Amino acid sequence: MRTTTPPKLTRAVLRLINQVVPKGQAVYVDVRPEPGAVVNECFPNVEAMIASSGGRMLCGWQLWEWPHVLVEAEFHAVWVSPQGEMIDITPKAAGEIQILFVPDENLRYEGRAIDNVRQALRDDQVIRHFIRASEAIVKVLNKGERASEYGHVSVPAHEIEPLTQARDFLGTSLASGLRDHDACLCGSGSKYKRCHGRHLSPILGN
């Protein structure tokens, strides 16, 4: 299983909310995809909606939960109609019909990517490595002049492929329920922390 809209405000979700917007308030917002809106392209989607129907953009953080693995906040924008209703007009890859959103009136989209904020739900090296691999990928994608590029970003294979391969391996491991003291998914017979965990630690940290 991967991330989805948190069904309730758990302690972990509340901690994440306070991290991204101190004293912020999360609200459930309906997802009503606008015709022509593109998955993962909330900012141009909202800008196009404003041009055609008025209203305004409201930036903040969309919250996700991967049960027993992590909670995550993603920089996101929703459309506020001229009547003041908040609507997420951006379609979701997994078809969610509601998001949990933390508005931040002080936050603005300025054309540059902002990485997700992730918190592990348990002390486990596999989760830590997955989070750090995800963070490292975003850093590579936004290195130097790439930070101002939108859409597809061209990155030399030697910079990005080891990280994406590690993240994919770790994601598959977590989806299978593997923990750091379990046998590594590669089939070596050794525990993760003594196998891939040991190999990845110099790159990703402990």
PDB file of C-alpha atoms in Angstrom:
ATOM      1  CA  MET A   1       0.000   0.000   0.000  1.00  0.00           C
ATOM      2  CA  ARG A   2       1.168   3.543  -0.692  1.00  0.00           C
ATOM      3  CA  THR A   3       0.077   6.969   0.490  1.00  0.00           C
ATOM      4  CA  THR A   4      -3.538   8.081   0.564  1.00  0.00           C
ATOM      5  CA  THR A   5      -5.615  10.759   2.288  1.00  0.00           C
ATOM      6  CA  PRO A   6      -5.415  10.309   6.078  1.00  0.00           C
ATOM      7  CA  PRO A   7      -8.850   9.165   7.276  1.00  0.00           C
ATOM      8  CA  LYS A   8      -8.478  10.958  10.622  1.00  0.00           C
ATOM      9  CA  LEU A   9      -6.305  13.402  12.533  1.00  0.00           C
ATOM     10  CA  THR A  10      -3.967  11.076  14.405  1.00  0.00           C
ATOM     11  CA  ARG A  11      -1.168  12.316  16.663  1.00  0.00           C
ATOM     12  CA  ALA A  12       1.303  11.777  13.838  1.00  0.00           C
ATOM     13  CA  VAL A  13      -0.810  13.805  11.417  1.00  0.00           C
ATOM     14  CA  LEU A  14      -1.207  16.596  13.980  1.00  0.00           C
ATOM     15  CA  ARG A  15       2.569  16.691  14.516  1.00  0.00           C
ATOM     16  CA  LEU A  16       3.066  16.997  10.765  1.00  0.00           C
ATOM     17  CA  ILE A  17       0.500  19.794  10.528  1.00  0.00           C
ATOM     18  CA  ASN A  18       2.272  21.723  13.264  1.00  0.00           C
ATOM     19  CA  GLN A  19       5.606  21.256  11.507  1.00  0.00           C
ATOM     20  CA  VAL A  20       4.492  22.673   8.147  1.00  0.00           C
ATOM     21  CA  VAL A  21       2.116  25.363   9.476  1.00  0.00           C
ATOM     22  CA  PRO A  22       2.518  26.006  13.206  1.00  0.00           C
ATOM     23  CA  LYS A  23      -0.964  26.196  14.748  1.00  0.00           C
ATOM     24  CA  GLY A  24      -2.395  25.434  11.307  1.00  0.00           C
ATOM     25  CA  GLN A  25      -5.800  23.855  10.805  1.00  0.00           C
ATOM     26  CA  ALA A  26      -6.351  20.983   8.382  1.00  0.00           C
ATOM     27  CA  VAL A  27      -9.606  20.691   6.443  1.00  0.00           C
ATOM     28  CA  TYR A  28     -10.999  18.024   4.169  1.00  0.00           C
ATOM     29  CA  VAL A  29     -11.469  19.418   0.664  1.00  0.00           C
ATOM     30  CA  ASP A  30     -13.487  17.767  -2.100  1.00  0.00           C
ATOM     31  CA  VAL A  31     -11.658  16.760  -5.272  1.00  0.00           C
ATOM     32  CA  ARG A  32     -13.615  17.831  -8.348  1.00  0.00           C
ATOM     33  CA  PRO A  33     -11.233  17.533 -11.297  1.00  0.00           C
ATOM     34  CA  GLU A  34     -11.684  20.228 -13.887  1.00  0.00           C
ATOM     35  CA  PRO A  35     -11.833  18.986 -17.505  1.00  0.00           C
ATOM     36  CA  GLY A  36      -8.358  19.254 -18.957  1.00  0.00           C
ATOM     37  CA  ALA A  37      -6.652  19.406 -15.547  1.00  0.00           C
ATOM     38  CA  VAL A  38      -3.480  17.325 -15.315  1.00  0.00           C
ATOM     39  CA  VAL A  39      -2.436  15.002 -12.483  1.00  0.00           C
ATOM     40  CA  ASN A  40       0.329  16.510 -10.291  1.00  0.00           C
ATOM     41  CA  GLU A  41       0.081  19.912 -11.998  1.00  0.00           C
ATOM     42  CA  CYS A  42      -1.971  21.798  -9.424  1.00  0.00           C
ATOM     43  CA  PHE A  43      -0.414  25.224  -9.990  1.00  0.00           C
ATOM     44  CA  PRO A  44      -1.045  25.544 -13.754  1.00  0.00           C
ATOM     45  CA  ASN A  45      -4.420  23.842 -13.243  1.00  0.00           C
ATOM     46  CA  VAL A  46      -5.488  26.499 -10.742  1.00  0.00           C
ATOM     47  CA  GLU A  47      -4.025  29.323 -12.823  1.00  0.00           C
ATOM     48  CA  ALA A  48      -6.072  28.157 -15.838  1.00  0.00           C
ATOM     49  CA  MET A  49      -9.209  27.941 -13.678  1.00  0.00           C
ATOM     50  CA  ILE A  50      -8.710  31.486 -12.407  1.00  0.00           C
ATOM     51  CA  ALA A  51      -8.289  32.749 -15.972  1.00  0.00           C
ATOM     52  CA  SER A  52     -11.564  31.131 -17.061  1.00  0.00           C
ATOM     53  CA  SER A  53     -13.746  31.455 -13.954  1.00  0.00           C
ATOM     54  CA  GLY A  54     -12.168  33.930 -11.549  1.00  0.00           C
ATOM     55  CA  GLY A  55     -11.514  33.078  -7.936  1.00  0.00           C
ATOM     56  CA  ARG A  56      -8.043  32.735  -6.471  1.00  0.00           C
ATOM     57  CA  MET A  57      -5.249  30.296  -5.684  1.00  0.00           C
ATOM     58  CA  LEU A  58      -4.741  29.109  -2.110  1.00  0.00           C
ATOM     59  CA  CYS A  59      -1.444  27.399  -1.378  1.00  0.00           C
ATOM     60  CA  GLY A  60      -0.738  25.069   1.484  1.00  0.00           C
ATOM     61  CA  TRP A  61       0.019  21.422   2.139  1.00  0.00           C
ATOM     62  CA  GLN A  62      -1.805  18.319   1.020  1.00  0.00           C
ATOM     63  CA  LEU A  63      -1.375  15.566   3.595  1.00  0.00           C
ATOM     64  CA  TRP A  64      -0.769  11.916   2.816  1.00  0.00           C
ATOM     65  CA  GLU A  65      -0.449   8.811   4.958  1.00  0.00           C
ATOM     66  CA  TRP A  66       1.223   5.474   4.273  1.00  0.00           C
ATOM     67  CA  PRO A  67      -0.121   3.392   7.193  1.00  0.00           C
ATOM     68  CA  HIS A  68       2.597   2.128   9.540  1.00  0.00           C
ATOM     69  CA  VAL A  69       5.267   3.751   7.333  1.00  0.00           C
ATOM     70  CA  LEU A  70       5.069   7.548   7.105  1.00  0.00           C
ATOM     71  CA  VAL A  71       2.995  10.703   6.916  1.00  0.00           C
ATOM     72  CA  GLU A  72       3.822  13.287   4.290  1.00  0.00           C
ATOM     73  CA  ALA A  73       2.987  16.897   3.430  1.00  0.00           C
ATOM     74  CA  GLU A  74       3.066  17.988  -0.226  1.00  0.00           C
ATOM     75  CA  PHE A  75       3.195  21.630  -1.357  1.00  0.00           C
ATOM     76  CA  HIS A  76      -0.146  22.054  -3.110  1.00  0.00           C
ATOM     77  CA  ALA A  77      -2.672  24.575  -4.385  1.00  0.00           C
ATOM     78  CA  VAL A  78      -6.455  24.481  -4.439  1.00  0.00           C
ATOM     79  CA  TRP A  79      -8.901  26.775  -6.199  1.00  0.00           C
ATOM     80  CA  VAL A  80     -11.079  29.120  -4.151  1.00  0.00           C
ATOM     81  CA  SER A  81     -14.224  29.974  -6.112  1.00  0.00           C
ATOM     82  CA  PRO A  82     -15.596  33.545  -6.317  1.00  0.00           C
ATOM     83  CA  GLN A  83     -18.118  32.377  -3.696  1.00  0.00           C
ATOM     84  CA  GLY A  84     -15.314  31.355  -1.337  1.00  0.00           C
ATOM     85  CA  GLU A  85     -15.533  27.555  -1.683  1.00  0.00           C
ATOM     86  CA  MET A  86     -12.264  25.592  -1.575  1.00  0.00           C
ATOM     87  CA  ILE A  87     -12.095  22.937  -4.311  1.00  0.00           C
ATOM     88  CA  ASP A  88      -9.229  20.717  -5.393  1.00  0.00           C
ATOM     89  CA  ILE A  89      -9.561  20.750  -9.191  1.00  0.00           C
ATOM     90  CA  THR A  90      -6.467  18.576  -9.757  1.00  0.00           C
ATOM     91  CA  PRO A  91      -7.176  14.878 -10.455  1.00  0.00           C
ATOM     92  CA  LYS A  92      -5.452  12.286  -8.283  1.00  0.00           C
ATOM     93  CA  ALA A  93      -3.515   9.347  -9.675  1.00  0.00           C
ATOM     94  CA  ALA A  94      -5.238   6.950  -7.264  1.00  0.00           C
ATOM     95  CA  GLY A  95      -8.662   8.567  -7.621  1.00  0.00           C
ATOM     96  CA  GLU A  96      -9.022  10.141  -4.171  1.00  0.00           C
ATOM     97  CA  ILE A  97     -12.251  12.118  -3.858  1.00  0.00           C
ATOM     98  CA  GLN A  98     -11.110  14.155  -0.837  1.00  0.00           C
ATOM     99  CA  ILE A  99      -7.810  15.558   0.349  1.00  0.00           C
ATOM    100  CA  LEU A 100      -6.689  16.704   3.775  1.00  0.00           C
ATOM    101  CA  PHE A 101      -5.345  20.209   3.234  1.00  0.00           C
ATOM    102  CA  VAL A 102      -3.550  22.684   5.498  1.00  0.00           C
ATOM    103  CA  PRO A 103      -3.980  26.220   4.089  1.00  0.00           C
ATOM    104  CA  ASP A 104      -1.128  28.703   4.470  1.00  0.00           C
ATOM    105  CA  GLU A 105      -2.074  32.225   3.392  1.00  0.00           C
ATOM    106  CA  ASN A 106       1.589  33.263   3.599  1.00  0.00           C
ATOM    107  CA  LEU A 107       2.758  30.612   1.139  1.00  0.00           C
ATOM    108  CA  ARG A 108       3.129  31.460  -2.560  1.00  0.00           C
ATOM    109  CA  TYR A 109       4.057  29.464  -5.628  1.00  0.00           C
ATOM    110  CA  GLU A 110       7.101  31.106  -7.213  1.00  0.00           C
ATOM    111  CA  GLY A 111       7.930  28.597  -9.921  1.00  0.00           C
ATOM    112  CA  ARG A 112      10.321  26.476  -7.867  1.00  0.00           C
ATOM    113  CA  ALA A 113       9.762  23.040  -6.423  1.00  0.00           C
ATOM    114  CA  ILE A 114       9.417  22.622  -2.670  1.00  0.00           C
ATOM    115  CA  ASP A 115      10.151  19.146  -1.387  1.00  0.00           C
ATOM    116  CA  ASN A 116       7.623  17.148   0.575  1.00  0.00           C
ATOM    117  CA  VAL A 117       7.940  17.015   4.348  1.00  0.00           C
ATOM    118  CA  ARG A 118       8.031  13.437   5.562  1.00  0.00           C
ATOM    119  CA  GLN A 119       7.841  11.899   9.032  1.00  0.00           C
ATOM    120  CA  ALA A 120       8.422   8.211   9.764  1.00  0.00           C
ATOM    121  CA  LEU A 121       5.747   6.415  11.744  1.00  0.00           C
ATOM    122  CA  ARG A 122       8.222   4.050  13.376  1.00  0.00           C
ATOM    123  CA  ASP A 123      11.933   3.855  14.046  1.00  0.00           C
ATOM    124  CA  ASP A 124      13.107   1.671  11.175  1.00  0.00           C
ATOM    125  CA  GLN A 125      16.140   1.938   8.900  1.00  0.00           C
ATOM    126  CA  VAL A 126      14.173   0.934   5.796  1.00  0.00           C
ATOM    127  CA  ILE A 127      11.808   3.888   6.287  1.00  0.00           C
ATOM    128  CA  ARG A 128      14.668   6.272   7.041  1.00  0.00           C
ATOM    129  CA  HIS A 129      16.471   5.182   3.901  1.00  0.00           C
ATOM    130  CA  PHE A 130      13.300   5.545   1.806  1.00  0.00           C
ATOM    131  CA  ILE A 131      12.747   9.095   3.087  1.00  0.00           C
ATOM    132  CA  ARG A 132      16.387  10.075   2.508  1.00  0.00           C
ATOM    133  CA  ALA A 133      16.398   8.591  -0.995  1.00  0.00           C
ATOM    134  CA  SER A 134      13.250  10.585  -1.796  1.00  0.00           C
ATOM    135  CA  GLU A 135      14.855  13.768  -0.477  1.00  0.00           C
ATOM    136  CA  ALA A 136      18.072  13.137  -2.414  1.00  0.00           C
ATOM    137  CA  ILE A 137      16.153  12.704  -5.664  1.00  0.00           C
ATOM    138  CA  VAL A 138      14.448  16.065  -5.229  1.00  0.00           C
ATOM    139  CA  LYS A 139      17.822  17.722  -4.545  1.00  0.00           C
ATOM    140  CA  VAL A 140      19.274  16.275  -7.743  1.00  0.00           C
ATOM    141  CA  LEU A 141      16.240  17.345  -9.779  1.00  0.00           C
ATOM    142  CA  ASN A 142      16.581  20.896  -8.448  1.00  0.00           C
ATOM    143  CA  LYS A 143      20.345  21.235  -8.604  1.00  0.00           C
ATOM    144  CA  GLY A 144      21.582  24.521 -10.081  1.00  0.00           C
ATOM    145  CA  GLU A 145      19.600  25.764 -13.080  1.00  0.00           C
ATOM    146  CA  ARG A 146      17.262  22.764 -12.871  1.00  0.00           C
ATOM    147  CA  ALA A 147      15.492  24.483  -9.960  1.00  0.00           C
ATOM    148  CA  SER A 148      13.749  26.870 -12.361  1.00  0.00           C
ATOM    149  CA  GLU A 149      12.817  24.217 -14.939  1.00  0.00           C
ATOM    150  CA  TYR A 150       9.200  23.055 -15.066  1.00  0.00           C
ATOM    151  CA  GLY A 151       7.798  19.729 -16.233  1.00  0.00           C
ATOM    152  CA  HIS A 152      10.323  17.175 -17.467  1.00  0.00           C
ATOM    153  CA  VAL A 153      13.799  17.849 -16.089  1.00  0.00           C
ATOM    154  CA  SER A 154      16.767  16.286 -17.885  1.00  0.00           C
ATOM    155  CA  VAL A 155      19.280  14.802 -15.434  1.00  0.00           C
ATOM    156  CA  PRO A 156      22.411  12.757 -16.233  1.00  0.00           C
ATOM    157  CA  ALA A 157      21.729   9.082 -15.585  1.00  0.00           C
ATOM    158  CA  HIS A 158      24.696   8.653 -13.242  1.00  0.00           C
ATOM    159  CA  GLU A 159      23.270  11.306 -10.918  1.00  0.00           C
ATOM    160  CA  ILE A 160      19.695  10.105 -10.684  1.00  0.00           C
ATOM    161  CA  GLU A 161      19.518   6.374 -11.458  1.00  0.00           C
ATOM    162  CA  PRO A 162      21.278   5.034  -8.313  1.00  0.00           C
ATOM    163  CA  LEU A 163      18.858   7.068  -6.194  1.00  0.00           C
ATOM    164  CA  THR A 164      15.702   6.081  -8.068  1.00  0.00           C
ATOM    165  CA  GLN A 165      16.763   2.434  -8.024  1.00  0.00           C
ATOM    166  CA  ALA A 166      17.344   2.633  -4.268  1.00  0.00           C
ATOM    167  CA  ARG A 167      14.007   4.378  -3.667  1.00  0.00           C
ATOM    168  CA  ASP A 168      12.129   1.830  -5.793  1.00  0.00           C
ATOM    169  CA  PHE A 169      13.791  -1.078  -4.000  1.00  0.00           C
ATOM    170  CA  LEU A 170      12.992   0.465  -0.619  1.00  0.00           C
ATOM    171  CA  GLY A 171       9.412   1.246  -1.617  1.00  0.00           C
ATOM    172  CA  THR A 172       8.855  -2.332  -2.725  1.00  0.00           C
ATOM    173  CA  SER A 173      10.425  -3.558   0.514  1.00  0.00           C
ATOM    174  CA  LEU A 174       8.112  -1.397   2.611  1.00  0.00           C
ATOM    175  CA  ALA A 175       5.053  -2.385   0.564  1.00  0.00           C
ATOM    176  CA  SER A 176       5.897  -6.024   1.314  1.00  0.00           C
ATOM    177  CA  GLY A 177       5.950  -5.251   5.039  1.00  0.00           C
ATOM    178  CA  LEU A 178       9.715  -5.635   5.420  1.00  0.00           C
ATOM    179  CA  ARG A 179      11.433  -4.142   8.474  1.00  0.00           C
ATOM    180  CA  ASP A 180      15.138  -3.597   9.048  1.00  0.00           C
ATOM    181  CA  HIS A 181      15.524  -6.790  11.087  1.00  0.00           C
ATOM    182  CA  ASP A 182      13.802  -8.933   8.424  1.00  0.00           C
ATOM    183  CA  ALA A 183      15.529 -10.839   5.606  1.00  0.00           C
ATOM    184  CA  CYS A 184      16.476  -8.422   2.808  1.00  0.00           C
ATOM    185  CA  LEU A 185      14.180  -8.423  -0.210  1.00  0.00           C
ATOM    186  CA  CYS A 186      17.145  -9.156  -2.516  1.00  0.00           C
ATOM    187  CA  GLY A 187      17.156 -12.765  -1.350  1.00  0.00           C
ATOM    188  CA  SER A 188      20.632 -12.808   0.205  1.00  0.00           C
ATOM    189  CA  GLY A 189      19.303 -14.348   3.404  1.00  0.00           C
ATOM    190  CA  SER A 190      20.800 -11.563   5.538  1.00  0.00           C
ATOM    191  CA  LYS A 191      18.789  -9.014   7.466  1.00  0.00           C
ATOM    192  CA  TYR A 192      18.173  -5.756   5.613  1.00  0.00           C
ATOM    193  CA  LYS A 193      20.316  -3.740   8.015  1.00  0.00           C
ATOM    194  CA  ARG A 194      23.256  -6.103   7.368  1.00  0.00           C
ATOM    195  CA  CYS A 195      22.674  -6.321   3.613  1.00  0.00           C
ATOM    196  CA  HIS A 196      21.255  -3.470   1.498  1.00  0.00           C
ATOM    197  CA  GLY A 197      21.022  -1.342   4.631  1.00  0.00           C
ATOM    198  CA  ARG A 198      24.802  -1.545   5.064  1.00  0.00           C
ATOM    199  CA  HIS A 199      25.423  -0.785   1.379  1.00  0.00           C
ATOM    200  CA  LEU A 200      23.046   2.192   1.298  1.00  0.00           C
ATOM    201  CA  SER A 201      24.096   3.776   4.592  1.00  0.00           C
ATOM    202  CA  PRO A 202      27.201   5.535   3.112  1.00  0.00           C
ATOM    203  CA  ILE A 203      24.928   7.155   0.524  1.00  0.00           C
ATOM    204  CA  LEU A 204      21.782   7.803   2.556  1.00  0.00           C
ATOM    205  CA  GLY A 205      23.032   7.843   6.158  1.00  0.00           C
ATOM    206  CA  ASN A 206      21.883   5.604   8.972  1.00  0.00           C
TER     207      ASN A 206
END
